[in-house]
């Protein structure tokens, strides 16, 4: 298996952390992974994205030209990356942040996920990324959901570990969507 | 079994520095290598070592000169414009035959340039950079594991030959995270340093470290000794990796990030029944000239792919020596060549060269 995933949105949405959670989960299941963040001029002005590759084999370039999966948390993000998504791939778009009109007009296979709003109802916007990862797991079986729990303990600062049960609830919610 | 960890390239270099037994880091901040300086500021004091954020790049390289002259393993790191500032110190270190390590996490130039990845410091690293007839060993890792392993190796090579070793990464390799496996314990190359200025205690002749020789015969003797040492390094320390070169339609020479992009191109090309080989120099100096030269017997076309306007391609041409055509493809300014772009260039070149 070889999945190339671009996660894109604004700074502060947990875009880079979501990438790390995916990468650490991959390592925990014995796979190879790369995580490449936007760090250049793209970052100035608030946009954030990262390229994550999970593979059974050796990984070539960490920079993704054509993703299998695009996770979009803003409208500019989908405008920028949509056309590069592989024909066999799909997009996970946040329903409220990307906008339903935009999602309906997409020519790619696209899932409209009500992540940000549901996360808000749960009490923190950061849960949105876990909902997205849940949906990613459902569509790809990229790794086991319980592996994500172990990854969260590695990625999150100790003071955030008390939130992991809620993170896992968000993940489960995403898997139902 | 050692555990695999997800770690940034810059931090993998930092961990290698500590595990190689180096306890003297001198740095000055610059993107895209700041995570390394940051890592050192935290973990070097924890390891009982010295971390100094110097007042400038020039100060940092001279602190390396001093610490290494006293026999310590010492290192500085920077990115392209900062490495330019260090060149005087690098030349002095070469002249004084002090073992030291310098990390360059390359960005794109010239001038202050930009902060995105580049490979346009090849000339500077392998052809001189500073003044005088000297060479640095230049190591070019292409993933997190190699950033770690080659940084450890850099210290060993520096001590073995009393030369400066440069680790050449780029912004992408420095910024990206990858699974890296650390050894439980590194065993540094052990060597006595009787030449080091550690204090004679009035019990032995004083040691004296210098690169100044006013007497031409004395200076020429130093140069002859240096050249003999460089010849030995060229004989003993060449590293490269060859993949699918035998019977390839075209062989790409690429190092670092460009080599990784090329690996994807190889798969893409295979789908169109084009066989692409890869020769990846791991030591940029000593350049694997015999291996590159022998590519002419394995294929009809050779191409260098770089994140530059064409620098390593000159060494590829020298090695191939006119036996087969050598082409070049590269991008500059921090833009990275896409796999399709490289594949299109391969097709264009093959159409032109293979009748």
Coordinates of C-alpha atoms in Angstrom, one line a residue:
Chain A
X1 CA 0.0 0.0 0.0
X2 CA 1.1 3.6 -0.7
X3 CA -1.0 6.6 0.3
X4 CA -0.1 10.1 -0.5
X5 CA -2.2 12.6 1.5
X6 CA -2.2 16.4 1.4
X7 CA -3.9 18.1 4.4
X8 CA -4.5 21.8 3.8
X9 CA -6.1 24.7 5.7
X10 CA -5.3 27.6 7.9
X11 CA -2.7 27.8 10.7
X12 CA -4.2 26.9 14.1
X13 CA -6.6 24.2 12.7
X14 CA -4.2 21.4 13.6
X15 CA -3.2 20.7 10.0
X16 CA 0.4 19.9 10.8
X17 CA -0.5 17.9 14.0
X18 CA -3.0 15.8 12.0
X19 CA -0.2 14.9 9.6
X20 CA 2.0 13.9 12.5
X21 CA -0.8 11.8 14.0
X22 CA -1.1 9.9 10.7
X23 CA 2.7 9.5 10.3
X24 CA 3.1 8.2 13.9
X25 CA 0.2 5.8 13.5
X26 CA 1.9 4.5 10.3
X27 CA 5.2 3.9 12.2
X28 CA 3.4 2.1 15.0
X29 CA 2.0 -0.3 12.4
X30 CA 5.5 -0.8 11.0
X31 CA 5.1 1.3 7.8
X32 CA 7.3 3.9 6.3
X33 CA 6.2 7.5 6.4
X34 CA 7.2 11.0 5.5
X35 CA 5.7 14.3 6.7
X36 CA 6.6 17.5 4.9
X37 CA 5.2 20.8 6.1
X38 CA 4.7 24.1 4.2
X39 CA 7.4 26.2 5.7
X40 CA 8.1 28.8 3.1
X41 CA 6.3 31.9 1.9
X42 CA 3.0 29.9 1.8
X43 CA 3.0 30.0 5.5
X44 CA 3.1 33.7 5.7
X45 CA -0.5 34.9 5.5
X46 CA -1.8 32.0 7.5
X47 CA -2.3 29.0 5.2
X48 CA -0.8 25.7 6.3
X49 CA -0.5 22.4 4.6
X50 CA 1.5 19.2 4.9
X51 CA 2.3 16.3 2.7
X52 CA 2.1 12.9 4.3
X53 CA 3.1 9.6 2.7
X54 CA 2.4 6.2 4.2
X55 CA 3.9 3.2 2.4
X56 CA 4.9 -0.4 2.8
X57 CA 7.9 0.3 0.6
X58 CA 10.6 2.8 0.3
X59 CA 9.4 6.4 -0.1
X60 CA 10.9 8.5 -2.9
X61 CA 10.1 12.2 -2.9
X62 CA 8.4 13.5 0.3
X63 CA 6.7 16.2 -1.9
X64 CA 3.4 15.1 -3.4
X65 CA 2.5 16.1 -6.9
X66 CA -0.7 14.1 -7.2
X67 CA -2.4 13.1 -3.9
X68 CA -4.6 10.0 -3.3
X69 CA -6.3 11.9 -0.6
X70 CA -6.8 15.6 -0.1
X71 CA -8.2 16.8 3.2
X72 CA -9.4 20.4 2.9
X73 CA -10.3 22.6 5.8
X74 CA -10.7 25.9 3.9
X75 CA -11.9 27.1 0.5
X76 CA -8.5 28.4 -0.6
X77 CA -7.1 24.9 0.1
X78 CA -9.5 23.2 -2.2
X79 CA -8.9 25.8 -4.9
X80 CA -5.2 25.3 -4.7
X81 CA -5.0 21.4 -4.6
X82 CA -8.2 20.0 -6.1
X83 CA -7.0 19.7 -9.7
X84 CA -4.0 17.6 -8.6
X85 CA -5.9 14.9 -6.9
X86 CA -5.6 11.5 -8.7
X87 CA -8.6 10.3 -10.6
X88 CA -8.6 7.2 -8.4
X89 CA -8.4 9.4 -5.3
X90 CA -10.8 11.4 -3.2
X91 CA -11.3 14.7 -1.3
X92 CA -12.5 15.1 2.3
X93 CA -13.8 18.6 2.5
X94 CA -15.1 20.3 5.6
X95 CA -18.8 21.1 4.9
X96 CA -19.0 24.5 6.6
X97 CA -15.5 25.8 6.0
X98 CA -15.1 24.8 2.3
X99 CA -18.8 25.5 1.5
X100 CA -21.4 23.3 0.0
X101 CA -21.5 25.1 -3.4
X102 CA -17.9 24.5 -3.9
X103 CA -18.2 20.8 -2.8
X104 CA -21.1 20.2 -5.2
X105 CA -19.3 21.7 -8.1
X106 CA -16.2 19.5 -7.6
X107 CA -15.4 17.1 -10.5
X108 CA -13.5 14.7 -8.2
X109 CA -14.9 12.1 -5.8
X110 CA -15.6 14.2 -2.8
X111 CA -17.0 13.7 0.7
X112 CA -18.6 16.6 2.5
X113 CA -17.8 16.2 6.2
X114 CA -19.4 18.3 8.8
X115 CA -16.3 18.2 11.0
X116 CA -15.7 21.8 12.2
X117 CA -19.3 22.3 13.3
X118 CA -19.5 18.9 15.1
X119 CA -16.1 19.6 16.7
X120 CA -17.4 23.0 18.0
X121 CA -20.4 21.2 19.5
X122 CA -17.9 18.8 21.3
X123 CA -16.2 21.8 22.8
X124 CA -13.0 22.3 20.8
X125 CA -12.3 22.9 17.1
X126 CA -9.2 20.6 17.2
X127 CA -11.5 17.6 17.2
X128 CA -12.3 18.4 13.6
X129 CA -9.0 16.9 12.4
X130 CA -9.7 13.7 14.4
X131 CA -13.2 13.4 12.6
X132 CA -11.3 13.8 9.3
X133 CA -8.8 11.1 10.2
X134 CA -11.8 8.8 11.2
X135 CA -13.3 9.3 7.8
X136 CA -9.9 8.7 6.2
X137 CA -9.6 5.4 8.1
X138 CA -13.1 4.3 7.0
X139 CA -12.4 5.0 3.3
X140 CA -8.8 3.6 3.1
X141 CA -8.3 1.2 6.1
X142 CA -4.9 2.9 6.2
X143 CA -4.4 1.7 9.8
X144 CA -6.4 0.5 12.7
X145 CA -8.3 3.1 14.6
X146 CA -6.9 1.9 18.0
X147 CA -3.4 2.7 16.6
X148 CA -4.4 6.4 16.5
X149 CA -4.9 6.3 20.3
X150 CA -1.3 5.2 20.8
X151 CA -0.1 7.8 18.3
X152 CA -2.0 10.5 20.2
X153 CA 0.0 9.7 23.4
X154 CA 3.2 10.3 21.4
X155 CA 2.2 13.4 19.5
X156 CA 0.2 15.4 22.1
X157 CA 1.9 17.2 25.0
X158 CA 1.3 15.4 28.3
X159 CA -1.1 18.1 29.5
X160 CA -3.4 17.3 26.6
X161 CA -3.5 13.5 27.2
X162 CA -6.7 13.9 29.3
X163 CA -8.5 14.9 26.1
X164 CA -7.6 11.7 24.2
X165 CA -10.9 9.9 25.1
X166 CA -12.7 12.8 23.4
X167 CA -10.3 12.7 20.5
X168 CA -11.1 9.0 20.1
X169 CA -14.8 9.8 20.3
X170 CA -14.3 12.3 17.5
X171 CA -12.4 9.7 15.5
X172 CA -15.3 7.2 16.0
X173 CA -17.7 9.9 14.8
X174 CA -15.7 10.4 11.6
X175 CA -15.8 6.7 11.0
X176 CA -19.6 6.8 11.0
X177 CA -19.8 9.7 8.5
Chain B
X1 CA 15.5 -3.5 19.1
X2 CA 16.1 0.2 18.6
X3 CA 12.9 2.1 18.2
X4 CA 11.9 4.0 15.1
X5 CA 10.9 7.5 15.8
X6 CA 9.2 10.2 13.7
X7 CA 11.7 13.1 13.7
X8 CA 12.5 16.2 11.7
X9 CA 15.6 15.9 9.5
X10 CA 17.2 18.9 11.4
X11 CA 16.5 17.1 14.7
X12 CA 17.9 13.8 13.4
X13 CA 21.2 15.7 12.7
X14 CA 21.0 17.1 16.3
X15 CA 20.6 13.6 17.8
X16 CA 23.5 12.4 15.7
X17 CA 25.7 15.2 17.0
X18 CA 25.0 14.1 20.6
X19 CA 25.3 10.4 20.0
X20 CA 28.6 10.9 18.1
X21 CA 30.0 12.2 21.4
X22 CA 30.3 15.8 20.2
X23 CA 29.8 18.2 23.1
X24 CA 30.5 21.5 21.4
X25 CA 27.9 23.2 19.2
X26 CA 28.2 26.8 18.1
X27 CA 25.4 28.2 16.0
X28 CA 23.6 31.2 14.7
X29 CA 19.9 31.1 13.6
X30 CA 18.9 30.9 10.0
X31 CA 15.9 29.2 8.2
X32 CA 15.6 26.4 7.3
X33 CA 18.0 24.8 9.8
X34 CA 16.6 26.5 13.0
X35 CA 15.2 23.2 14.5
X36 CA 18.8 22.0 14.7
X37 CA 20.0 25.0 16.6
X38 CA 16.9 24.7 18.8
X39 CA 17.5 21.0 19.4
X40 CA 21.1 21.7 20.4
X41 CA 20.1 24.5 22.8
X42 CA 17.9 22.0 24.7
X43 CA 19.8 18.7 24.5
X44 CA 23.5 19.8 24.4
X45 CA 23.4 21.2 28.0
X46 CA 21.4 18.1 29.0
X47 CA 24.2 16.0 27.7
X48 CA 26.7 18.1 29.6
X49 CA 27.9 19.8 26.5
X50 CA 28.4 23.4 25.4
X51 CA 25.8 25.3 23.3
X52 CA 26.6 28.8 22.3
X53 CA 24.5 31.0 20.1
X54 CA 27.3 33.1 18.8
X55 CA 27.1 36.7 17.8
X56 CA 27.5 35.8 14.1
X57 CA 28.2 32.9 11.8
X58 CA 31.8 34.0 11.6
X59 CA 32.2 33.9 15.3
X60 CA 30.6 30.4 15.4
X61 CA 33.0 28.9 12.9
X62 CA 35.9 30.4 14.7
X63 CA 34.6 28.9 18.0
X64 CA 34.6 25.5 16.2
X65 CA 38.2 26.2 15.1
X66 CA 39.2 26.8 18.7
X67 CA 37.3 23.9 20.3
X68 CA 38.5 21.5 17.7
X69 CA 42.0 22.8 18.0
X70 CA 41.8 21.8 21.7
X71 CA 41.0 18.3 20.6
X72 CA 37.2 18.4 21.1
X73 CA 34.6 17.2 18.6
X74 CA 33.0 20.5 17.5
X75 CA 30.3 21.5 15.0
X76 CA 28.5 24.4 13.6
X77 CA 25.4 24.5 11.3
X78 CA 23.8 27.1 9.1
X79 CA 22.1 27.5 5.7
X80 CA 23.5 28.9 2.5
X81 CA 24.1 32.6 3.1
X82 CA 25.4 31.7 6.6
X83 CA 27.8 29.1 5.1
X84 CA 29.2 31.8 2.8
X85 CA 30.1 33.9 5.9
X86 CA 31.9 30.9 7.4
X87 CA 34.2 30.3 4.4
X88 CA 37.2 32.2 5.8
X89 CA 37.1 30.0 8.9
X90 CA 36.6 26.9 6.9
X91 CA 39.8 27.7 4.9
X92 CA 41.7 28.3 8.1
X93 CA 40.5 25.0 9.6
X94 CA 41.6 23.2 6.4
X95 CA 45.0 24.9 6.5
X96 CA 45.5 24.2 10.2
X97 CA 44.4 20.5 9.7
X98 CA 41.8 20.7 12.5
X99 CA 39.0 18.1 12.4
X100 CA 35.6 19.8 12.4
X101 CA 32.1 19.3 11.0
X102 CA 29.9 21.9 9.3
X103 CA 26.2 21.3 8.4
X104 CA 24.7 23.2 5.5
X105 CA 20.9 22.9 5.2
X106 CA 20.8 24.5 1.8
X107 CA 18.3 27.1 0.7
X108 CA 18.2 28.8 -2.7
X109 CA 20.4 31.6 -3.8
X110 CA 22.3 33.7 -4.8
X111 CA 22.4 36.4 -2.2
X112 CA 20.0 36.2 0.6
X113 CA 17.9 34.3 -1.9
X114 CA 14.9 32.5 -0.4
X115 CA 14.2 30.0 2.3
X116 CA 13.0 27.2 0.1
X117 CA 15.2 24.1 -0.7
X118 CA 18.0 24.4 -3.1
X119 CA 21.2 22.6 -4.2
X120 CA 23.0 25.6 -5.5
X121 CA 25.9 25.4 -3.0
X122 CA 27.5 22.4 -4.7
X123 CA 30.3 24.5 -6.3
X124 CA 31.0 26.2 -3.0
X125 CA 31.2 23.0 -1.1
X126 CA 33.2 20.8 -3.4
X127 CA 35.3 23.3 -5.4
X128 CA 36.7 25.5 -2.6
X129 CA 34.4 28.1 -1.2
X130 CA 37.2 29.6 0.8
X131 CA 40.7 30.5 -0.5
X132 CA 43.6 28.1 -1.0
X133 CA 44.2 24.6 -2.2
X134 CA 42.0 22.6 0.1
X135 CA 39.2 20.1 0.1
X136 CA 36.4 19.3 2.4
X137 CA 34.8 15.9 2.5
X138 CA 31.2 16.6 1.5
X139 CA 28.4 14.1 2.5
X140 CA 25.0 14.3 0.9
X141 CA 22.3 12.4 2.8
X142 CA 18.9 11.8 1.1
X143 CA 16.7 10.8 4.0
X144 CA 16.3 11.1 7.8
X145 CA 18.2 7.9 8.5
X146 CA 21.2 9.1 6.4
X147 CA 21.0 12.6 8.0
X148 CA 21.6 10.8 11.2
X149 CA 24.2 8.2 10.1
X150 CA 26.2 10.5 7.9
X151 CA 26.4 13.1 10.6
X152 CA 27.9 10.5 12.9
X153 CA 30.2 9.4 10.1
X154 CA 31.2 13.0 9.5
X155 CA 32.9 13.2 12.9
X156 CA 34.7 9.9 12.4
X157 CA 36.0 11.0 9.0
X158 CA 37.1 14.4 10.4
X159 CA 39.1 12.8 13.2
X160 CA 40.5 10.1 10.9
X161 CA 41.9 12.6 8.4
X162 CA 42.1 15.9 10.3
X163 CA 39.9 17.6 7.7
X164 CA 36.7 19.5 7.7
X165 CA 33.6 17.4 6.8
X166 CA 30.5 19.1 5.5
X167 CA 27.1 17.5 5.7
X168 CA 25.0 18.9 2.8
X169 CA 21.2 18.7 3.3
X170 CA 18.5 21.0 2.0
X171 CA 15.5 22.8 3.3
X172 CA 13.1 19.9 2.5
X173 CA 15.2 17.2 4.1
X174 CA 15.7 19.5 7.1
X175 CA 12.1 20.3 7.5
X176 CA 10.5 17.0 6.8
X177 CA 9.8 14.3 9.3
X178 CA 10.6 10.7 8.6
X179 CA 10.9 7.4 10.5
X180 CA 14.5 7.2 11.8
X181 CA 16.1 4.4 13.8
X182 CA 18.8 5.5 16.3
X183 CA 21.4 3.0 17.5
X184 CA 21.4 2.5 21.2
X185 CA 25.0 3.6 21.4
X186 CA 27.4 5.0 18.8
X187 CA 31.0 4.1 19.2
X188 CA 33.0 7.0 18.0
X189 CA 36.2 6.4 16.0
X190 CA 38.9 6.6 18.7
X191 CA 42.0 8.5 17.8
X192 CA 44.7 10.1 19.9
X193 CA 45.1 13.8 19.2
X194 CA 48.7 14.4 20.3
X195 CA 48.7 17.6 18.1
X196 CA 45.8 19.2 20.1
X197 CA 46.4 22.3 22.2
X198 CA 45.4 20.8 25.5
X199 CA 48.1 22.3 27.7
X200 CA 51.6 20.9 27.8
X201 CA 51.8 21.0 31.6
X202 CA 55.5 21.8 30.9
X203 CA 55.9 18.1 30.3
X204 CA 56.1 18.0 26.5
X205 CA 56.9 20.4 23.6
X206 CA 54.2 23.0 23.1
X207 CA 51.7 22.3 20.4
X208 CA 51.0 25.1 18.0
X209 CA 48.1 25.3 15.6
X210 CA 48.3 27.7 12.7
X211 CA 47.6 28.2 9.1
X212 CA 50.3 30.9 8.6
X213 CA 53.6 29.9 7.0
X214 CA 55.6 32.9 5.8
X215 CA 58.4 30.6 4.5
X216 CA 57.4 29.4 1.0
X217 CA 59.1 26.0 1.4
X218 CA 57.3 25.4 4.7
X219 CA 54.0 26.3 3.2
X220 CA 54.6 24.2 0.1
X221 CA 55.4 21.2 2.4
X222 CA 52.1 21.8 4.1
X223 CA 50.3 21.8 0.7
X224 CA 52.1 18.7 -0.5
X225 CA 51.0 16.9 2.7
X226 CA 47.4 18.1 2.3
X227 CA 47.3 17.0 -1.4
X228 CA 48.6 13.5 -0.4
X229 CA 45.9 13.3 2.2
X230 CA 43.2 14.3 -0.3
X231 CA 44.5 11.6 -2.7
X232 CA 44.1 9.0 0.0
X233 CA 40.6 10.2 0.8
X234 CA 39.7 10.0 -2.9
X235 CA 40.9 6.5 -2.9
X236 CA 39.3 5.3 0.4
X237 CA 36.2 7.2 1.1
X238 CA 34.0 7.4 -2.0
X239 CA 30.4 6.6 -1.4
X240 CA 27.6 6.2 -3.9
X241 CA 24.4 4.2 -4.6
X242 CA 23.6 2.7 -8.0
X243 CA 20.1 1.6 -8.8
X244 CA 18.9 -0.1 -12.0
X245 CA 21.8 1.3 -14.2
X246 CA 22.6 -1.9 -16.1
X247 CA 21.0 -1.6 -19.6
X248 CA 19.1 1.5 -18.7
X249 CA 17.7 3.8 -21.5
X250 CA 19.0 6.7 -19.5
X251 CA 20.9 7.1 -16.2
X252 CA 20.1 10.1 -13.9
X253 CA 22.8 11.4 -11.6
X254 CA 21.2 13.1 -8.6
X255 CA 21.9 13.5 -4.9
X256 CA 19.8 14.4 -1.9
X257 CA 16.2 15.5 -2.5
X258 CA 16.7 15.4 -6.3
X259 CA 17.6 11.7 -6.1
X260 CA 14.4 11.1 -4.1
X261 CA 12.3 12.8 -6.7
X262 CA 14.1 10.8 -9.4
X263 CA 13.1 7.5 -7.6
X264 CA 9.5 8.5 -8.3
X265 CA 10.3 9.3 -11.9
X266 CA 11.8 5.9 -12.3
X267 CA 8.5 4.3 -11.5
X268 CA 6.6 6.7 -13.6
X269 CA 8.9 6.0 -16.6
X270 CA 8.6 2.3 -16.1
X271 CA 4.9 2.6 -16.7
X272 CA 5.8 3.9 -20.2
X273 CA 8.5 1.2 -20.7
X274 CA 11.4 3.7 -20.3
X275 CA 14.1 2.2 -18.1
X276 CA 15.7 4.9 -16.0
X277 CA 18.8 4.2 -13.8
X278 CA 20.0 6.3 -10.9
X279 CA 23.5 7.0 -9.7
X280 CA 23.4 8.8 -6.4
X281 CA 26.6 10.3 -5.2
X282 CA 26.7 10.1 -1.4
X283 CA 30.1 11.8 -1.2
X284 CA 30.0 14.9 -3.4
X285 CA 33.7 15.2 -2.6
X286 CA 35.4 12.8 -3.2
X287 CA 33.1 12.6 -6.2
X288 CA 32.4 9.0 -7.4
X289 CA 34.1 9.7 -10.7
X290 CA 35.0 6.0 -11.5
X291 CA 31.4 4.9 -11.0
X292 CA 30.0 7.9 -13.0
X293 CA 32.6 7.3 -15.7
X294 CA 31.6 3.7 -16.1
X295 CA 28.0 4.7 -16.7
X296 CA 29.0 5.3 -20.3
X297 CA 29.3 1.5 -20.6
X298 CA 25.9 0.9 -19.3
X299 CA 23.7 3.4 -21.1
X300 CA 23.6 5.8 -24.1
X301 CA 22.4 8.9 -22.3
X302 CA 23.3 10.4 -18.9
X303 CA 21.4 13.3 -17.3
X304 CA 22.1 15.3 -14.1
X305 CA 19.1 16.4 -12.2
X306 CA 19.6 19.1 -9.6
X307 CA 17.9 21.9 -7.7
X308 CA 20.3 24.3 -9.3
X309 CA 21.2 25.8 -12.7
X310 CA 23.7 23.0 -13.3
X311 CA 26.6 22.5 -10.9
X312 CA 27.2 18.8 -10.3
X313 CA 26.7 18.2 -14.0
X314 CA 30.2 19.6 -14.6
X315 CA 31.7 16.8 -12.5
X316 CA 29.5 14.3 -14.3
X317 CA 30.8 15.5 -17.6
X318 CA 34.4 15.4 -16.4
X319 CA 33.9 11.8 -15.3
X320 CA 32.1 10.7 -18.4
X321 CA 34.7 12.5 -20.5
X322 CA 32.8 12.8 -23.7
X323 CA 32.1 9.0 -24.1
X324 CA 28.3 9.6 -23.9
X325 CA 26.2 12.8 -24.0
X326 CA 25.5 14.3 -20.6
X327 CA 22.3 16.4 -20.2
X328 CA 21.0 18.5 -17.4
X329 CA 17.7 19.4 -15.9
X330 CA 17.1 21.5 -12.9
X331 CA 14.9 24.1 -11.2
X332 CA 16.0 27.1 -9.2
X333 CA 14.5 29.7 -6.8
X334 CA 13.2 27.1 -4.4
X335 CA 10.9 25.5 -7.0
X336 CA 11.1 21.8 -7.2
X337 CA 11.0 19.8 -10.4
X338 CA 7.9 17.7 -10.6
X339 CA 8.1 14.1 -11.6
X340 CA 6.2 14.8 -14.9
X341 CA 8.6 17.6 -15.8
X342 CA 11.6 15.3 -15.4
X343 CA 9.9 12.5 -17.3
X344 CA 9.1 14.9 -20.2
X345 CA 12.7 16.1 -20.2
X346 CA 13.9 12.4 -20.3
X347 CA 11.6 11.8 -23.3
X348 CA 12.8 14.9 -25.1
X349 CA 16.5 14.0 -24.5
X350 CA 16.0 10.3 -25.6
X351 CA 14.2 11.4 -28.8
X352 CA 17.2 13.7 -29.6
X353 CA 20.0 11.3 -28.7
X354 CA 18.6 7.8 -29.6
X355 CA 18.0 7.5 -33.3

